[in-house]
């Protein structure tokens, strides 16, 4: 089973600028939440990362 982490970042998608906005059980719910909260703009991007539960690794 996987989870999806929703981040907002700058337009260059640098890891230093990431702000976590939630963890979701599907990619569709993460995208809908990003649209609903207007996280997309000309100066920012949305990044959705899929992670696997019960797996040890660096994110």
Short mmCIF file of C-alpha atoms in Angstrom, two decimals:
data_model
loop_
_atom_site.label_atom_id
_atom_site.label_comp_id
_atom_site.label_asym_id
_atom_site.label_seq_id
_atom_site.Cartn_x
_atom_site.Cartn_y
_atom_site.Cartn_z
CA UNK A 1 0.00 0.00 0.00
CA UNK A 2 1.29 3.44 -0.84
CA UNK A 3 0.69 6.96 0.38
CA UNK A 4 1.11 10.24 -1.47
CA UNK A 5 2.78 13.29 0.07
CA UNK A 6 1.70 16.66 -1.32
CA UNK A 7 4.32 19.42 -1.38
CA UNK A 8 4.26 22.96 -2.69
CA UNK A 9 7.62 24.22 -3.94
CA UNK A 10 9.12 27.01 -6.02
CA UNK A 11 9.00 26.91 -9.81
CA UNK A 12 12.47 25.29 -9.91
CA UNK A 13 11.19 22.43 -7.67
CA UNK A 14 14.10 22.70 -5.24
CA UNK A 15 13.95 20.45 -2.19
CA UNK A 16 14.90 23.32 0.12
CA UNK A 17 11.69 25.19 -0.70
CA UNK A 18 9.27 22.28 -0.15
CA UNK A 19 6.34 22.77 2.21
CA UNK A 20 4.28 19.69 3.07
CA UNK A 21 0.52 20.18 2.75
CA UNK A 22 -0.74 16.68 3.47
CA UNK A 23 -0.58 12.93 3.11
CA UNK A 24 -3.21 11.18 1.01
CA UNK A 25 -4.23 7.61 0.16
CA UNK A 26 -4.56 8.34 -3.59
CA UNK A 27 -2.91 10.63 -6.13
CA UNK A 28 -6.33 11.88 -7.28
CA UNK A 29 -7.22 13.11 -3.79
CA UNK A 30 -3.86 14.89 -3.51
CA UNK A 31 -4.40 16.66 -6.85
CA UNK A 32 -7.96 17.64 -5.95
CA UNK A 33 -6.78 19.05 -2.62
CA UNK A 34 -4.03 21.06 -4.35
CA UNK A 35 -6.58 22.52 -6.77
CA UNK A 36 -9.11 23.23 -4.01
CA UNK A 37 -6.48 25.07 -1.92
CA UNK A 38 -5.09 26.89 -5.00
CA UNK A 39 -1.51 25.67 -4.52
CA UNK A 40 -0.77 26.08 -8.24
CA UNK A 41 0.44 29.52 -9.34
CA UNK A 42 2.93 31.11 -11.72
CA UNK A 43 5.59 31.19 -8.97
CA UNK A 44 4.99 27.78 -7.39
CA UNK A 45 4.65 24.13 -8.34
CA UNK A 46 3.06 21.12 -6.71
CA UNK A 47 5.04 17.91 -6.20
CA UNK A 48 3.37 14.64 -5.24
CA UNK A 49 5.65 11.84 -4.06
CA UNK A 50 4.49 8.26 -3.63
CA UNK A 51 5.88 6.37 -0.66
CA UNK A 52 5.41 2.75 0.40
CA UNK A 53 4.25 1.97 3.91
CA UNK A 54 6.56 -0.07 6.17
CA UNK A 55 9.62 0.48 4.00
CA UNK A 56 12.81 2.02 5.37
CA UNK A 57 14.43 4.51 2.97
CA UNK A 58 15.40 8.15 2.67
CA UNK A 59 12.69 10.37 1.16
#
